[in-house]
Coordinates of C-alpha atoms and ligand atoms in Angstrom, one line a residue:
M1 CA 124.6 112.6 91.6
K2 CA 121.6 110.9 91.0
F3 CA 117.9 111.3 91.9
I4 CA 114.4 109.8 91.1
H5 CA 111.5 112.1 90.1
L6 CA 108.2 110.6 90.8
T7 CA 104.8 112.0 91.1
D8 CA 100.9 111.4 91.4
T9 CA 101.2 108.0 93.3
H10 CA 97.7 108.2 94.4
L11 CA 98.1 105.7 96.9
G12 CA 94.8 104.7 98.6
R13 CA 93.1 104.9 95.2
K14 CA 90.8 102.0 94.7
D15 CA 89.2 102.0 91.1
G16 CA 85.9 100.2 91.0
N17 CA 86.3 99.7 94.9
L18 CA 88.5 96.8 93.8
D19 CA 91.2 95.7 96.7
E20 CA 93.3 94.6 93.6
R21 CA 93.4 97.9 92.0
K22 CA 94.2 99.4 95.3
K23 CA 97.4 96.9 95.6
D24 CA 98.4 98.2 92.1
Y25 CA 99.0 101.6 93.3
F26 CA 101.1 100.2 96.2
N27 CA 102.8 97.9 93.8
S28 CA 104.2 100.9 91.3
F29 CA 105.4 102.9 94.5
K30 CA 107.3 99.7 95.5
Q31 CA 108.8 99.4 92.4
V32 CA 110.4 102.8 92.5
I33 CA 111.7 102.4 96.2
D34 CA 113.3 98.9 95.4
Y35 CA 115.1 100.5 92.6
A36 CA 116.0 103.4 94.4
I37 CA 117.8 101.1 97.1
E38 CA 118.8 98.6 94.5
N39 CA 120.7 101.1 92.4
K40 CA 121.8 103.2 95.3
I41 CA 120.0 106.7 94.1
N42 CA 121.0 109.8 96.1
F43 CA 117.7 111.1 96.7
I44 CA 114.1 110.7 95.8
L45 CA 111.9 113.6 94.9
H46 CA 107.9 113.5 94.9
T47 CA 105.8 116.3 93.1
G48 CA 102.8 115.8 94.3
D49 CA 99.5 113.6 95.0
L50 CA 101.4 111.0 97.1
F51 CA 98.1 110.0 98.4
D52 CA 94.7 110.1 96.7
K53 CA 92.9 112.0 99.8
A54 CA 94.2 114.3 102.5
R55 CA 93.3 112.0 104.7
P56 CA 94.3 108.1 104.0
S57 CA 93.2 105.1 105.5
I58 CA 95.3 103.4 108.3
K59 CA 95.9 100.6 105.9
T60 CA 97.3 103.1 103.3
L61 CA 99.5 105.1 105.8
V62 CA 100.8 102.0 107.2
F63 CA 102.0 100.6 104.0
T64 CA 103.4 104.3 103.0
V65 CA 105.3 104.3 106.1
K66 CA 106.8 101.2 106.0
Q67 CA 108.0 101.6 102.5
L68 CA 109.4 105.4 103.7
E69 CA 111.1 103.5 106.5
R70 CA 112.9 101.5 104.1
L71 CA 114.5 104.3 102.4
K72 CA 115.3 105.9 105.6
R73 CA 117.4 103.0 106.6
K74 CA 119.2 103.5 103.6
K75 CA 119.8 106.9 104.1
I76 CA 117.9 107.8 100.9
P77 CA 116.4 111.3 101.5
V78 CA 112.7 112.0 100.1
F79 CA 111.7 115.5 99.0
L80 CA 108.1 116.2 98.4
V81 CA 105.9 119.2 97.4
P82 CA 102.0 118.2 98.3
G83 CA 99.9 117.7 95.4
S84 CA 96.0 118.8 94.9
H85 CA 94.9 115.5 96.5
D86 CA 97.3 116.1 99.6
V87 CA 96.5 119.2 100.8
G88 CA 93.0 119.9 103.2
V89 CA 92.5 122.4 105.5
G90 CA 95.4 123.2 107.7
E91 CA 97.8 120.1 108.5
T92 CA 97.5 116.9 107.0
V93 CA 99.3 113.4 106.7
V94 CA 102.1 114.8 104.8
T95 CA 103.0 117.1 107.9
L96 CA 102.7 113.9 109.9
L97 CA 105.3 112.1 107.6
H98 CA 107.7 115.7 107.6
E99 CA 107.8 115.6 111.5
L100 CA 108.4 111.7 111.5
N101 CA 111.4 112.7 109.4
L102 CA 110.3 110.4 106.7
I103 CA 110.1 112.9 104.1
K104 CA 111.1 116.5 103.8
N105 CA 107.9 118.4 102.8
L106 CA 109.5 121.7 100.7
S107 CA 106.1 123.5 101.4
E108 CA 106.4 123.7 105.2
K109 CA 107.1 127.0 106.7
K110 CA 110.5 126.6 107.4
Y111 CA 111.5 126.6 103.9
Y112 CA 109.9 130.0 102.6
R113 CA 109.1 133.3 104.0
N114 CA 106.8 136.3 103.1
E115 CA 109.0 139.6 102.6
E116 CA 107.1 142.9 101.7
N117 CA 105.1 141.5 98.4
K118 CA 107.5 138.7 97.7
I119 CA 107.8 134.9 98.9
I120 CA 111.4 133.9 99.3
L121 CA 112.1 130.4 98.9
D122 CA 114.8 129.3 100.9
G123 CA 114.2 125.8 100.4
E124 CA 116.8 123.1 101.4
L125 CA 120.5 122.4 100.2
F126 CA 121.6 118.9 100.0
E127 CA 124.9 117.8 99.2
G128 CA 125.5 121.3 96.8
I129 CA 121.8 120.8 95.3
F130 CA 119.1 123.0 96.2
L131 CA 115.8 122.4 96.2
C132 CA 112.4 124.2 96.6
G133 CA 108.7 124.3 95.5
V134 CA 105.5 125.3 95.8
L135 CA 102.6 123.1 96.8
G136 CA 99.6 122.1 94.6
K137 CA 96.8 124.2 95.6
R138 CA 94.6 126.2 92.9
S139 CA 93.7 129.4 94.2
N140 CA 95.4 132.6 93.3
I141 CA 97.9 130.5 91.7
E142 CA 99.2 132.9 89.2
E143 CA 99.5 135.5 91.8
I144 CA 101.5 133.2 93.7
Y145 CA 104.3 132.3 91.1
K146 CA 104.2 136.0 90.3
R147 CA 105.7 136.8 93.8
L148 CA 108.3 133.9 93.8
K149 CA 111.8 134.8 94.7
P150 CA 114.0 131.6 94.9
S151 CA 117.3 131.7 96.6
E152 CA 120.4 131.6 94.4
K153 CA 122.1 128.7 96.4
G154 CA 123.1 125.5 94.8
D155 CA 125.2 124.0 91.9
Y156 CA 122.4 122.0 90.8
R157 CA 119.0 123.6 91.0
I158 CA 115.7 121.9 91.7
F159 CA 112.0 123.8 91.5
A160 CA 109.1 121.3 92.3
F161 CA 105.7 122.1 91.9
H162 CA 102.4 120.5 91.0
H163 CA 100.7 122.3 88.5
I164 CA 100.3 122.3 84.8
V165 CA 102.1 124.9 82.7
S166 CA 101.0 125.7 79.4
D167 CA 103.5 124.0 77.5
V168 CA 101.9 120.9 78.2
N169 CA 98.4 121.6 77.4
E170 CA 97.1 124.9 76.8
K171 CA 93.3 123.9 77.9
F172 CA 94.1 122.1 81.3
S173 CA 97.1 124.5 82.2
D174 CA 97.1 126.2 85.8
I175 CA 99.6 129.0 84.5
P176 CA 101.6 130.0 81.5
T177 CA 104.9 128.2 81.4
S178 CA 106.6 131.5 81.4
L179 CA 105.5 131.9 85.2
L180 CA 108.1 129.4 86.2
P181 CA 111.1 130.7 88.1
K182 CA 114.1 131.3 86.1
N183 CA 117.7 129.8 86.8
F184 CA 117.1 126.4 87.5
D185 CA 118.5 123.2 85.8
Y186 CA 115.3 120.9 86.4
Y187 CA 111.9 121.9 86.9
A188 CA 110.1 118.8 88.7
G189 CA 106.3 118.9 87.7
G190 CA 103.4 116.9 89.0
H191 CA 99.7 116.9 88.1
W192 CA 99.9 115.8 84.5
H193 CA 99.1 112.1 84.5
G194 CA 101.2 111.4 81.3
F195 CA 105.1 112.0 80.5
F196 CA 106.2 115.2 79.2
K197 CA 109.6 117.3 78.6
T198 CA 110.6 120.2 77.4
N199 CA 113.4 123.2 77.7
Y200 CA 113.0 125.9 79.6
D201 CA 115.4 128.7 80.6
K202 CA 118.4 127.0 81.1
G203 CA 117.1 123.7 82.3
I204 CA 114.0 121.0 81.5
I205 CA 110.9 120.8 82.6
V206 CA 109.9 117.2 83.4
Y207 CA 106.7 115.6 84.3
P208 CA 107.3 111.8 84.7
G209 CA 103.3 111.5 85.0
S210 CA 101.5 109.3 87.3
T211 CA 102.6 105.8 88.3
E212 CA 99.0 104.0 87.8
Y213 CA 96.3 104.5 85.3
N214 CA 94.0 106.9 87.1
D215 CA 91.4 107.4 84.4
L216 CA 89.7 107.1 81.0
R217 CA 91.8 109.5 79.2
E218 CA 95.1 108.0 80.5
I219 CA 93.7 104.3 79.6
E220 CA 93.0 105.7 76.5
K221 CA 96.5 107.1 75.3
D222 CA 97.8 103.4 76.0
E223 CA 101.1 105.1 77.2
A224 CA 103.2 103.4 79.7
K225 CA 103.9 104.7 83.1
F226 CA 107.1 106.0 84.3
F227 CA 109.4 107.3 87.0
C228 CA 112.7 109.3 85.9
V229 CA 116.2 108.9 86.9
V230 CA 118.1 112.1 86.6
D231 CA 121.9 112.6 86.6
T232 CA 122.9 116.0 88.1
E233 CA 126.2 115.8 86.1
T234 CA 124.9 115.6 82.6
N235 CA 120.8 116.8 83.4
A236 CA 120.1 113.2 81.4
V237 CA 116.5 112.1 82.3
E238 CA 116.2 108.1 81.8
K239 CA 112.6 106.9 82.0
I240 CA 112.1 103.7 84.0
K241 CA 108.8 101.9 82.6
L242 CA 106.9 100.5 85.5
K243 CA 105.3 97.2 85.5
T244 CA 101.5 98.3 85.6
R245 CA 98.0 95.9 85.1
K246 CA 97.1 96.0 81.6
H247 CA 94.2 97.8 80.5
I248 CA 92.5 97.2 77.3
V249 CA 90.0 99.3 75.6
K250 CA 87.7 98.1 73.2
E251 CA 85.4 100.2 71.0
I252 CA 82.3 98.5 69.6
D253 CA 80.3 100.1 67.0
C254 CA 76.4 99.2 67.6
D255 CA 75.1 101.4 64.8
G256 CA 71.9 99.9 63.1
L257 CA 71.7 97.6 66.1
D258 CA 68.7 96.4 67.9
A259 CA 69.9 97.1 71.9
K260 CA 69.3 93.4 72.6
D261 CA 72.0 92.4 70.3
V262 CA 75.0 94.6 71.6
A263 CA 75.7 92.0 74.3
D264 CA 76.1 89.5 71.7
K265 CA 78.1 91.9 69.4
C266 CA 80.4 92.9 72.4
I267 CA 81.1 89.3 73.2
N268 CA 82.1 88.4 69.5
E269 CA 84.3 91.3 69.1
I270 CA 86.2 91.0 72.3
G271 CA 87.7 87.8 71.4
E272 CA 90.7 86.6 73.1
A273 CA 90.6 87.0 77.0
I274 CA 93.5 88.6 78.5
P275 CA 93.6 87.3 82.2
N276 CA 93.5 90.0 85.4
A277 CA 93.5 92.8 82.8
V278 CA 90.7 95.6 83.0
L279 CA 88.6 96.1 80.2
I280 CA 87.0 99.1 79.0
I281 CA 84.3 98.8 76.2
K282 CA 83.3 101.9 74.7
L283 CA 79.9 101.6 72.9
K284 CA 79.3 104.0 70.0
G285 CA 76.8 104.5 67.1
I286 CA 73.0 105.1 66.7
L287 CA 70.7 102.1 67.8
T288 CA 67.8 101.2 65.4
K289 CA 65.6 99.8 68.1
G290 CA 65.4 99.3 71.6
T291 CA 66.9 101.9 74.3
K292 CA 70.6 102.0 76.0
A293 CA 68.5 101.0 79.0
E294 CA 67.7 97.9 77.6
I295 CA 71.4 96.5 76.8
D296 CA 72.1 93.1 78.8
R297 CA 74.8 94.4 80.5
N298 CA 75.1 91.4 82.8
K299 CA 75.6 89.2 80.1
I300 CA 78.6 91.5 78.8
L301 CA 79.9 91.4 82.6
N302 CA 79.4 87.7 83.3
W303 CA 81.2 86.9 80.0
T304 CA 84.2 88.8 80.8
R305 CA 84.5 87.6 84.3
D306 CA 84.2 83.7 83.1
K307 CA 87.0 84.8 80.6
G308 CA 89.1 86.0 83.5
F309 CA 89.4 89.7 83.2
L310 CA 89.7 91.4 86.4
T311 CA 87.0 94.2 85.9
T312 CA 84.8 95.3 83.1
R313 CA 83.5 99.1 82.6
I314 CA 81.2 100.0 80.0
Y315 CA 81.0 103.3 78.8
I316 CA 77.8 104.1 76.3
G317 CA 78.5 108.1 76.5
N318 CA 78.9 107.8 72.4
L319 CA 75.7 105.6 72.0
E320 CA 72.7 106.8 71.0
N321 CA 68.8 105.9 71.2
P322 CA 66.9 105.3 67.9
G323 CA 65.3 108.6 66.3
K324 CA 67.9 111.1 68.0
P325 CA 70.0 112.5 65.3
S326 CA 73.5 113.2 67.1
V327 CA 73.8 117.1 67.6
G328 CA 76.9 119.0 66.7
R329 CA 78.6 119.1 69.6
D330 CA 79.9 122.5 71.0
K331 CA 83.3 122.7 70.3
K332 CA 84.1 125.1 73.4
T333 CA 86.3 123.8 76.1
P334 CA 84.4 123.2 79.5
K335 CA 86.3 126.1 80.8
E336 CA 85.1 128.4 78.2
I337 CA 81.8 127.3 79.0
E338 CA 82.0 127.8 82.5
R339 CA 83.8 131.4 82.1
E340 CA 80.5 132.4 79.4
Y341 CA 77.8 131.3 81.7
L342 CA 79.2 133.0 85.0
E343 CA 79.9 136.0 83.0
N344 CA 76.4 136.0 81.8
Q345 CA 75.4 135.8 85.1
K346 CA 76.5 139.3 85.9
Y347 CA 78.8 138.3 88.7
E348 CA 81.7 140.4 90.1
K349 CA 85.3 139.2 88.7
N350 CA 86.3 138.4 92.2
E351 CA 83.1 135.9 92.3
I352 CA 83.7 134.5 88.9
K353 CA 87.2 133.6 90.0
L354 CA 86.3 132.1 93.1
A355 CA 83.2 129.7 91.2
R356 CA 85.8 129.2 88.7
D357 CA 88.1 127.8 91.5
M358 CA 85.7 125.9 93.2
I359 CA 84.6 124.2 89.9
S360 CA 88.1 123.4 89.0
L361 CA 88.3 121.8 92.6
L362 CA 85.3 119.8 91.9
G363 CA 86.2 118.5 88.5
D364 CA 89.7 117.3 90.0
V365 CA 87.5 114.8 92.2
S366 CA 84.9 113.8 89.9
G367 CA 85.2 110.2 88.8
K368 CA 86.5 108.9 92.1
E369 CA 84.4 106.7 94.5
S370 CA 82.1 109.0 96.1
E371 CA 83.7 109.0 99.9
A372 CA 86.8 109.9 98.4
A373 CA 85.3 112.6 96.5
K374 CA 83.1 113.9 98.9
D375 CA 86.3 114.1 101.6
N376 CA 88.6 115.9 99.1
A377 CA 86.1 118.4 97.9
I378 CA 84.6 119.6 101.2
E379 CA 88.5 119.7 102.2
Q380 CA 89.7 121.7 99.2
I381 CA 86.5 124.0 99.3
K382 CA 86.9 124.7 102.8
G383 CA 90.6 126.0 102.1
V384 CA 89.4 127.9 99.0
L385 CA 86.5 129.7 101.1
I386 CA 89.1 130.4 104.0
E387 CA 91.4 131.8 101.3
N388 CA 88.7 134.3 99.8
K389 CA 87.7 135.4 103.3
K390 CA 91.4 136.5 103.9
N391 CA 91.8 138.2 100.4
Ligands
LIG1 MN1 97.5 113.7 90.5

C-alpha cells in the first residue's frame, strides 16, 4: 500500500497581505491532491497546521472542502492530527471537516480513552494499517507523551504527531525523541518546517516539512519543499518536490557606506531580475554616515517592482548606525534567557511553566499578519489558561 504524508500546509496564510502568496499555499496543497488521484494513492496523512489559523476564512474553507471532496469521490481517506495553528478553544474547523467525513481527525474523542493514569490510543485500523496520534498542543506535552499507551493493532503501524523531537533540533524541541511510543513502523512528524528523516526503535521518523516558505529561516535554508510517498511493504520514503514560487535572498554589505548610498548599492548588486520571485534583501555592516532611517527604501522597492519581482522585503537587523560598535551577542538561546529571567523573578515552578507555555504560544504566531496572529494567540492562550485551571 502507498500513502502520502504531508504537513504544515498553512492554508489561508497570506504573506505580506498578497493574494498571490495566498494562492501559492493553495497551489502546493492542490499539487499533493492531484498527485494522490493520478497515482491512485491509498490514503493521505496530514500531520497538522492544515490551516494557518483555527478559524480560517470562508474562501480558504471553500477551497479546502473542494479539494477534500475530490479525494472523497476517489475514496482516498485523509487522516489528520491538528497542529498548533489548527487548535483553538473547544471545537475548530477541523472538527467540522471530521463531522462532514472529509477527514478523519485522529485526535477526536472516539480514537482515545483515559484509563487510570494512561491515555489509551485506540486509533483507527484501515485495511490492516493502524493509525493513531497526538494533536499539536504544547502545554503539559511531556506528561501527555509519558502517559500514552497505543493499541497493539495493525500489520503496519503509524504514529502521527505535531511536535519537534530533540533529534530534529535540540533548541526548538518540544519533547526528547525517547518519549515517542515504541513499536511503530512510521513516526509521522509535523511542526518542523524542513525535511527530516531518522531511524527510531524499529521504525523511521519522518518530517516532510511545510509545503510553502513560511518565514525567513526557511527561505534562507534554500531547501526545496516536499511531500512524501511511503510504501508500507518496504517502508521506503520517496520525497516528491513541490513547485513553489522562487524566493531569493540577497545579502548586501553596507559597511563604510553613507545611508544615502545604500539604495544605489542594493540596485547595483541585485542584478538580474527574476520575474514574480519574492526578493529578500538583508543589509549588514556599519554605516559611516546617516542612519538606517535615512535609507531610501522606496527607491529600492520601486526599482524591484519595475523589474518584475512579486514583492521585496528589506531586513535591517544586521545593519548598524555609525558610532555604535557591535556588541558581542549573548550566545544563550531565547529559551534559556526566558527561563533565567523567570527564575530570577522568584516565580514558583508551575508559574514558570505556565509563563513559558504562553511565551512559546506567542512566539509561534509572531511574524504573522496581525489579525491572524491575534486570533491564534488569544485562542491558544485561552486553552492553556483553561487547562492550567483544571490542573
Ligand atoms: Mn506549522
